[in-house]
Amino acid sequence: MVPSEPRARRRPGGPGRWWAAAGVRVRSTVAAVLVLALLAAAGGTAGLLVLRSSLHNTLATSALVQARLVRVSVERGALDGTDASAVERLRAVVGTDSDRGTHVQVVTGEGRVAAASYALRDLPALSRRLPPVAETDVRERALPVLGTGADGERWLVAVLGADAGGQRYAVVVAESTAAVDRGLRTATGLVVAGALVLLVAVGVATWVFVGRSLRPVEAIRRTVDGISSTDLDGRVPVPPGDDEVARLARTMNAMLARLATSQRAQRRFVADASHELRSPVATLRAAADVQRRHPGSAAPGEFADLVRSESVRLEHLVADLLLLARADEGALGAVRTEVDLDELLESEAARLRASARVAVAVRTVPARVLGDPGQLARVVRNLTDNAARHARGRVELGVRREGGEAVVAVADDGPGVPADERERVFDRFVRLQDSRDRGSGGTGLGLAIVAGAVAAHGGRVLCAQREPGPGALFEVRLPLAGDPDEDPDEDLEGDDRGDDRGDDRGDDRGGGRGRAEGGGGAAGQPPSAASR
């Protein structure tokens, strides 16, 4: 067997490509017309077949009725010609002497024509079949003996078997199918004409209705085509109703809004980052210029300390930016080990007592989560540094378990965060009014890093009012490791090691202050989400 050749690849300009490029409007119209054409062809053919069968049955019934009427008038003497009066009566019934438009023969069992209608005089028997008595035989055939076979005219020949005084005979009736054929041709023409009119009407209606349905889509396309990457404020028109096109328009507008928000956040982030990076670089350059132009104006130790402090500040800022970039890529929290949050909080409390001017109160229960120890330690460190920076005299740290979550709470007794700023406080480079001083305000990225790291660990962070106030409260909620229903060890009661140093050392700094170390979105959301 010769292996078949591989099927040739479809050419780019083939019918399949044309169909794909024809457009929804053309394809819908063509599909609707084709489906209707198939249905009309099937329905019309079935209807014409039923009509033809019905007309032929009517014609056969008429022929058989006429044959039965003739059979009633047949006597034995008429068949063998022994009774002249019977012969005359039979000839009168079949119409031998006058043309009545009928085609009737009475044929004896021997095949002899005993009587015939006017049109069949002197013609041989149309059928030599002899059915049993009272039974019929109906067939459609051509009858050239009638002189009409040349034009293709067909005849319906009905034969009725009968008996007269013991002598068998048959009554033969022939009916022309010309009228039936004319009726079928007329009906076929009407069906075809009606189908064509219906196809045209459906094609035009489909073309118009699909075109109107696609107008909103075309308006959406034109609007989107006119929106550039530098201006994402345009919105597509939303048609009335709640169909698929309206939902598409609303989805497009929501997407454009997200893109515009993300673009604005990105531009703001780039501008803020440029500003933050420019400041230490400018300080270093100015110090170098002064030292070059005025040698000895500053002691070498002072100059070295300035360079070191600005370099450290620049290093921290770049590290924070890289960390936030990793958060945007979803690369934070890739390491998953068991981390004891209570130990992290107690370590931070010890650090604060040794380095800060505030009193520190700690209350913890054992709480273990799965995560990156370094990232979680950074979360706790940023929150405690933020609390210590803004506290009047007291910082409260705590870990508790609620359901399947570990809750880390960091509170201070400072001015607190205004309610309308508690989501924006997690945005990058956000500083509230009294944190514009770099000596206390930080870089504006600490809380953004917190939000990004917590989100990468499947948790959420929120800012609220400390109760009882005044002050701010930051809560981090992370899923517990192991069995979340396991009760904490009752023997390990919360450690309330509050140091009352400075409890009464409040100040009257009121109003909003630079709570934010940075961004990353609303509480519990990753930085990338907020930047949108």
Tab-separated table of N, CA, C and O in Angstrom, residues 158-244:
chain	number	residue	atom	x	y	z
A	158	ALA	N	-56.055	2.437	-12.419
A	158	ALA	CA	-56.671	1.685	-11.326
A	158	ALA	C	-57.448	0.515	-11.919
A	158	ALA	O	-58.280	0.706	-12.818
A	159	VAL	N	-57.194	-0.684	-11.435
A	159	VAL	CA	-57.847	-1.905	-11.922
A	159	VAL	C	-58.632	-2.507	-10.766
A	159	VAL	O	-58.054	-2.754	-9.695
A	160	LEU	N	-59.941	-2.753	-10.986
A	160	LEU	CA	-60.813	-3.330	-9.965
A	160	LEU	C	-61.282	-4.699	-10.446
A	160	LEU	O	-61.894	-4.824	-11.513
A	161	GLY	N	-60.998	-5.739	-9.686
A	161	GLY	CA	-61.451	-7.081	-10.027
A	161	GLY	C	-62.915	-7.286	-9.669
A	161	GLY	O	-63.374	-6.816	-8.623
A	162	ALA	N	-63.661	-8.000	-10.568
A	162	ALA	CA	-65.099	-8.192	-10.327
A	162	ALA	C	-65.550	-9.516	-10.938
A	162	ALA	O	-64.788	-10.202	-11.649
A	163	ASP	N	-66.807	-9.857	-10.680
A	163	ASP	CA	-67.392	-11.109	-11.182
A	163	ASP	C	-68.860	-10.833	-11.528
A	163	ASP	O	-69.577	-10.197	-10.732
A	164	ALA	N	-69.298	-11.336	-12.703
A	164	ALA	CA	-70.696	-11.161	-13.139
A	164	ALA	C	-71.232	-12.521	-13.572
A	164	ALA	O	-70.845	-13.020	-14.646
A	165	GLY	N	-72.094	-13.123	-12.775
A	165	GLY	CA	-72.667	-14.420	-13.108
A	165	GLY	C	-71.619	-15.499	-13.243
A	165	GLY	O	-71.762	-16.378	-14.100
A	166	GLY	N	-70.566	-15.441	-12.465
A	166	GLY	CA	-69.511	-16.425	-12.515
A	166	GLY	C	-68.440	-16.135	-13.527
A	166	GLY	O	-67.468	-16.894	-13.628
A	167	GLN	N	-68.581	-15.084	-14.259
A	167	GLN	CA	-67.559	-14.730	-15.248
A	167	GLN	C	-66.708	-13.577	-14.701
A	167	GLN	O	-67.223	-12.517	-14.327
A	168	ARG	N	-65.386	-13.804	-14.668
A	168	ARG	CA	-64.460	-12.792	-14.127
A	168	ARG	C	-64.191	-11.701	-15.147
A	168	ARG	O	-64.109	-11.960	-16.360
A	169	TYR	N	-64.025	-10.469	-14.638
A	169	TYR	CA	-63.656	-9.343	-15.495
A	169	TYR	C	-62.990	-8.284	-14.624
A	169	TYR	O	-62.930	-8.408	-13.391
A	170	ALA	N	-62.508	-7.225	-15.260
A	170	ALA	CA	-61.840	-6.120	-14.561
A	170	ALA	C	-62.295	-4.802	-15.143
A	170	ALA	O	-62.492	-4.690	-16.365
A	171	VAL	N	-62.480	-3.838	-14.261
A	171	VAL	CA	-62.789	-2.470	-14.679
A	171	VAL	C	-61.499	-1.667	-14.575
A	171	VAL	O	-60.904	-1.551	-13.490
A	172	VAL	N	-61.075	-1.090	-15.712
A	172	VAL	CA	-59.820	-0.327	-15.771
A	172	VAL	C	-60.159	1.145	-15.950
A	172	VAL	O	-60.871	1.503	-16.896
A	173	VAL	N	-59.638	1.980	-15.031
A	173	VAL	CA	-59.860	3.436	-15.110
A	173	VAL	C	-58.491	4.104	-15.149
A	173	VAL	O	-57.630	3.839	-14.296
A	174	ALA	N	-58.278	4.986	-16.106
A	174	ALA	CA	-57.019	5.737	-16.241
A	174	ALA	C	-57.285	7.215	-15.978
A	174	ALA	O	-58.190	7.794	-16.571
A	175	GLU	N	-56.489	7.802	-15.073
A	175	GLU	CA	-56.601	9.234	-14.763
A	175	GLU	C	-55.249	9.894	-15.034
A	175	GLU	O	-54.204	9.416	-14.588
A	176	SER	N	-55.268	10.990	-15.766
A	176	SER	CA	-54.024	11.707	-16.067
A	176	SER	C	-53.491	12.411	-14.815
A	176	SER	O	-54.258	12.978	-14.026
A	177	THR	N	-52.166	12.389	-14.651
A	177	THR	CA	-51.517	13.079	-13.513
A	177	THR	C	-51.055	14.479	-13.900
A	177	THR	O	-50.320	15.118	-13.130
A	178	ALA	N	-51.490	14.964	-15.074
A	178	ALA	CA	-51.022	16.291	-15.505
A	178	ALA	C	-51.453	17.377	-14.529
A	178	ALA	O	-50.673	18.277	-14.187
A	179	ALA	N	-52.695	17.317	-14.063
A	179	ALA	CA	-53.160	18.351	-13.126
A	179	ALA	C	-52.380	18.290	-11.816
A	179	ALA	O	-52.032	19.325	-11.206
A	180	VAL	N	-52.111	17.053	-11.371
A	180	VAL	CA	-51.317	16.912	-10.139
A	180	VAL	C	-49.930	17.495	-10.324
A	180	VAL	O	-49.409	18.214	-9.454
A	181	ASP	N	-49.312	17.207	-11.462
A	181	ASP	CA	-47.967	17.726	-11.715
A	181	ASP	C	-47.972	19.246	-11.793
A	181	ASP	O	-47.051	19.907	-11.290
A	182	ARG	N	-48.994	19.806	-12.445
A	182	ARG	CA	-49.067	21.274	-12.489
A	182	ARG	C	-49.208	21.867	-11.091
A	182	ARG	O	-48.588	22.874	-10.751
A	183	GLY	N	-50.047	21.231	-10.284
A	183	GLY	CA	-50.204	21.721	-8.909
A	183	GLY	C	-48.903	21.631	-8.118
A	183	GLY	O	-48.559	22.547	-7.346
A	184	LEU	N	-48.149	20.550	-8.315
A	184	LEU	CA	-46.868	20.404	-7.611
A	184	LEU	C	-45.863	21.445	-8.090
A	184	LEU	O	-45.108	22.005	-7.276
A	185	ARG	N	-45.865	21.699	-9.415
A	185	ARG	CA	-44.939	22.720	-9.907
A	185	ARG	C	-45.296	24.099	-9.359
A	185	ARG	O	-44.408	24.882	-8.993
A	186	THR	N	-46.546	24.387	-9.290
A	186	THR	CA	-46.968	25.679	-8.720
A	186	THR	C	-46.573	25.774	-7.250
A	186	THR	O	-46.047	26.803	-6.791
A	187	ALA	N	-46.847	24.699	-6.517
A	187	ALA	CA	-46.502	24.707	-5.089
A	187	ALA	C	-44.994	24.820	-4.885
A	187	ALA	O	-44.521	25.535	-3.990
A	188	THR	N	-44.224	24.127	-5.747
A	188	THR	CA	-42.762	24.221	-5.635
A	188	THR	C	-42.285	25.645	-5.897
A	188	THR	O	-41.414	26.173	-5.183
A	189	GLY	N	-42.841	26.296	-6.912
A	189	GLY	CA	-42.467	27.681	-7.174
A	189	GLY	C	-42.781	28.600	-6.013
A	189	GLY	O	-41.981	29.478	-5.657
A	190	LEU	N	-43.969	28.401	-5.427
A	190	LEU	CA	-44.332	29.240	-4.277
A	190	LEU	C	-43.406	29.005	-3.091
A	190	LEU	O	-43.007	29.947	-2.390
A	191	VAL	N	-43.073	27.730	-2.858
A	191	VAL	CA	-42.175	27.426	-1.736
A	191	VAL	C	-40.800	28.042	-1.952
A	191	VAL	O	-40.208	28.643	-1.044
A	192	VAL	N	-40.263	27.913	-3.163
A	192	VAL	CA	-38.945	28.482	-3.453
A	192	VAL	C	-38.970	30.000	-3.327
A	192	VAL	O	-38.073	30.617	-2.718
A	193	ALA	N	-40.010	30.616	-3.893
A	193	ALA	CA	-40.098	32.075	-3.805
A	193	ALA	C	-40.224	32.531	-2.360
A	193	ALA	O	-39.566	33.489	-1.920
A	194	GLY	N	-41.086	31.852	-1.610
A	194	GLY	CA	-41.244	32.219	-0.211
A	194	GLY	C	-39.967	32.024	0.576
A	194	GLY	O	-39.615	32.845	1.445
A	195	ALA	N	-39.243	30.909	0.284
A	195	ALA	CA	-37.983	30.666	0.991
A	195	ALA	C	-36.958	31.742	0.668
A	195	ALA	O	-36.226	32.214	1.559
A	196	LEU	N	-36.882	32.146	-0.614
A	196	LEU	CA	-35.935	33.204	-0.986
A	196	LEU	C	-36.263	34.518	-0.285
A	196	LEU	O	-35.371	35.215	0.216
A	197	VAL	N	-37.551	34.876	-0.266
A	197	VAL	CA	-37.950	36.114	0.427
A	197	VAL	C	-37.604	36.029	1.904
A	197	VAL	O	-37.083	36.981	2.514
A	198	LEU	N	-37.865	34.863	2.519
A	198	LEU	CA	-37.568	34.688	3.942
A	198	LEU	C	-36.069	34.762	4.203
A	198	LEU	O	-35.627	35.378	5.187
A	199	LEU	N	-35.263	34.151	3.318
A	199	LEU	CA	-33.814	34.195	3.489
A	199	LEU	C	-33.284	35.622	3.402
A	199	LEU	O	-32.437	36.042	4.194
A	200	VAL	N	-33.792	36.363	2.414
A	200	VAL	CA	-33.357	37.758	2.281
A	200	VAL	C	-33.757	38.560	3.515
A	200	VAL	O	-32.967	39.349	4.052
A	201	ALA	N	-34.991	38.359	3.986
A	201	ALA	CA	-35.459	39.104	5.159
A	201	ALA	C	-34.620	38.764	6.392
A	201	ALA	O	-34.215	39.658	7.151
A	202	VAL	N	-34.365	37.464	6.585
A	202	VAL	CA	-33.565	37.072	7.756
A	202	VAL	C	-32.131	37.581	7.629
A	202	VAL	O	-31.529	38.045	8.610
A	203	GLY	N	-31.551	37.524	6.420
A	203	GLY	CA	-30.198	38.036	6.233
A	203	GLY	C	-30.106	39.521	6.532
A	203	GLY	O	-29.185	39.968	7.232
A	204	VAL	N	-31.061	40.297	6.014
A	204	VAL	CA	-31.051	41.748	6.269
A	204	VAL	C	-31.266	42.040	7.751
A	204	VAL	O	-30.579	42.880	8.354
A	205	ALA	N	-32.234	41.327	8.357
A	205	ALA	CA	-32.501	41.551	9.779
A	205	ALA	C	-31.286	41.196	10.635
A	205	ALA	O	-30.925	41.940	11.563
A	206	THR	N	-30.642	40.069	10.329
A	206	THR	CA	-29.450	39.685	11.093
A	206	THR	C	-28.341	40.705	10.923
A	206	THR	O	-27.663	41.088	11.882
A	207	TRP	N	-28.124	41.158	9.688
A	207	TRP	CA	-27.088	42.160	9.420
A	207	TRP	C	-27.352	43.439	10.220
A	207	TRP	O	-26.443	44.000	10.842
A	208	VAL	N	-28.600	43.877	10.217
A	208	VAL	CA	-28.929	45.128	10.918
A	208	VAL	C	-28.822	44.949	12.430
A	208	VAL	O	-28.193	45.759	13.131
A	209	PHE	N	-29.429	43.887	12.961
A	209	PHE	CA	-29.448	43.709	14.410
A	209	PHE	C	-28.053	43.444	14.969
A	209	PHE	O	-27.684	43.986	16.018
A	210	VAL	N	-27.257	42.619	14.277
A	210	VAL	CA	-25.893	42.376	14.752
A	210	VAL	C	-25.069	43.650	14.669
A	210	VAL	O	-24.256	43.949	15.556
A	211	GLY	N	-25.281	44.425	13.596
A	211	GLY	CA	-24.569	45.696	13.492
A	211	GLY	C	-24.909	46.634	14.635
A	211	GLY	O	-24.021	47.277	15.211
A	212	ARG	N	-26.194	46.701	14.980
A	212	ARG	CA	-26.573	47.560	16.104
A	212	ARG	C	-26.013	47.022	17.417
A	212	ARG	O	-25.616	47.797	18.291
A	213	SER	N	-25.998	45.699	17.548
A	213	SER	CA	-25.443	45.121	18.780
A	213	SER	C	-23.950	45.383	18.901
A	213	SER	O	-23.423	45.488	20.020
A	214	LEU	N	-23.266	45.480	17.765
A	214	LEU	CA	-21.816	45.684	17.788
A	214	LEU	C	-21.422	47.153	17.848
A	214	LEU	O	-20.232	47.451	17.983
A	215	ARG	N	-22.387	48.054	17.740
A	215	ARG	CA	-22.027	49.477	17.827
A	215	ARG	C	-21.357	49.825	19.144
A	215	ARG	O	-20.337	50.529	19.152
A	216	PRO	N	-21.894	49.367	20.312
A	216	PRO	CA	-21.175	49.673	21.553
A	216	PRO	C	-19.774	49.080	21.587
A	216	PRO	O	-18.851	49.696	22.132
A	217	VAL	N	-19.590	47.893	20.999
A	217	VAL	CA	-18.260	47.289	20.969
A	217	VAL	C	-17.312	48.138	20.127
A	217	VAL	O	-16.148	48.354	20.491
A	218	GLU	N	-17.797	48.632	18.996
A	218	GLU	CA	-16.964	49.495	18.158
A	218	GLU	C	-16.651	50.805	18.882
A	218	GLU	O	-15.522	51.325	18.771
A	219	ALA	N	-17.635	51.335	19.617
A	219	ALA	CA	-17.367	52.557	20.394
A	219	ALA	C	-16.308	52.286	21.466
A	219	ALA	O	-15.425	53.121	21.707
A	220	ILE	N	-16.391	51.113	22.096
A	220	ILE	CA	-15.368	50.746	23.094
A	220	ILE	C	-14.003	50.641	22.424
A	220	ILE	O	-12.989	51.121	22.946
A	221	ARG	N	-13.969	50.017	21.234
A	221	ARG	CA	-12.690	49.867	20.537
A	221	ARG	C	-12.077	51.223	20.175
A	221	ARG	O	-10.875	51.444	20.371
A	222	ARG	N	-12.919	52.132	19.654
A	222	ARG	CA	-12.392	53.451	19.281
A	222	ARG	C	-11.881	54.199	20.512
A	222	ARG	O	-10.838	54.855	20.453
A	223	THR	N	-12.616	54.098	21.611
A	223	THR	CA	-12.178	54.800	22.816
A	223	THR	C	-10.871	54.240	23.340
A	223	THR	O	-9.941	54.987	23.691
A	224	VAL	N	-10.782	52.911	23.405
A	224	VAL	CA	-9.548	52.292	23.901
A	224	VAL	C	-8.385	52.594	22.964
A	224	VAL	O	-7.250	52.813	23.410
A	225	ASP	N	-8.657	52.618	21.657
A	225	ASP	CA	-7.601	52.918	20.697
A	225	ASP	C	-7.074	54.338	20.885
A	225	ASP	O	-5.910	54.611	20.591
A	226	GLY	N	-7.918	55.242	21.370
A	226	GLY	CA	-7.480	56.616	21.575
A	226	GLY	C	-6.821	56.873	22.911
A	226	GLY	O	-6.342	57.978	23.162
A	227	ILE	N	-6.809	55.865	23.799
A	227	ILE	CA	-6.181	56.029	25.112
A	227	ILE	C	-4.708	55.669	25.000
A	227	ILE	O	-4.362	54.572	24.552
A	228	SER	N	-3.849	56.577	25.372
A	228	SER	CA	-2.409	56.341	25.294
A	228	SER	C	-1.863	55.969	26.663
A	228	SER	O	-2.537	56.103	27.690
A	229	SER	N	-0.629	55.484	26.665
A	229	SER	CA	0.002	55.094	27.929
A	229	SER	C	0.291	56.280	28.827
A	229	SER	O	0.491	56.121	30.035
A	230	THR	N	0.313	57.488	28.241
A	230	THR	CA	0.567	58.684	29.059
A	230	THR	C	-0.708	59.288	29.619
A	230	THR	O	-0.650	60.154	30.472
A	231	ASP	N	-1.866	58.841	29.119
A	231	ASP	CA	-3.136	59.379	29.597
A	231	ASP	C	-4.138	58.235	29.701
A	231	ASP	O	-4.734	57.821	28.709
A	232	LEU	N	-4.307	57.727	30.891
A	232	LEU	CA	-5.203	56.602	31.141
A	232	LEU	C	-6.488	57.038	31.819
A	232	LEU	O	-7.178	56.225	32.428
A	233	ASP	N	-6.820	58.324	31.697
A	233	ASP	CA	-8.023	58.824	32.364
A	233	ASP	C	-9.281	58.642	31.531
A	233	ASP	O	-10.385	58.883	32.013
A	234	GLY	N	-9.148	58.258	30.248
A	234	GLY	CA	-10.322	58.049	29.409
A	234	GLY	C	-11.108	56.817	29.847
A	234	GLY	O	-10.556	55.865	30.413
A	235	ARG	N	-12.400	56.839	29.580
A	235	ARG	CA	-13.265	55.720	29.939
A	235	ARG	C	-14.151	55.388	28.735
A	235	ARG	O	-14.568	56.271	27.988
A	236	VAL	N	-14.448	54.116	28.580
A	236	VAL	CA	-15.275	53.675	27.460
A	236	VAL	C	-16.746	53.906	27.795
A	236	VAL	O	-17.137	53.878	28.972
A	237	PRO	N	-17.580	54.158	26.791
A	237	PRO	CA	-19.014	54.348	27.058
A	237	PRO	C	-19.667	53.037	27.471
A	237	PRO	O	-19.392	51.980	26.913
A	238	VAL	N	-20.548	53.117	28.458
A	238	VAL	CA	-21.256	51.939	28.967
A	238	VAL	C	-22.681	51.972	28.433
A	238	VAL	O	-23.443	52.894	28.738
A	239	PRO	N	-23.064	51.005	27.599
A	239	PRO	CA	-24.435	51.003	27.073
A	239	PRO	C	-25.430	50.667	28.176
A	239	PRO	O	-25.068	50.066	29.201
A	240	PRO	N	-26.695	51.045	28.001
A	240	PRO	CA	-27.693	50.716	29.034
A	240	PRO	C	-27.942	49.220	29.092
A	240	PRO	O	-27.714	48.486	28.135
A	241	GLY	N	-28.440	48.791	30.222
A	241	GLY	CA	-28.746	47.371	30.385
A	241	GLY	C	-27.644	46.641	31.130
A	241	GLY	O	-26.660	47.250	31.616
A	242	ASP	N	-27.796	45.328	31.218
A	242	ASP	CA	-26.826	44.501	31.932
A	242	ASP	C	-26.465	43.280	31.095
A	242	ASP	O	-26.334	42.172	31.614
A	243	ASP	N	-26.296	43.493	29.774
A	243	ASP	CA	-25.924	42.375	28.924
A	243	ASP	C	-24.407	42.215	28.899
A	243	ASP	O	-23.682	42.877	29.653
A	244	GLU	N	-23.930	41.334	28.003
A	244	GLU	CA	-22.506	41.032	27.961
A	244	GLU	C	-21.679	42.263	27.576
A	244	GLU	O	-20.587	42.478	28.110
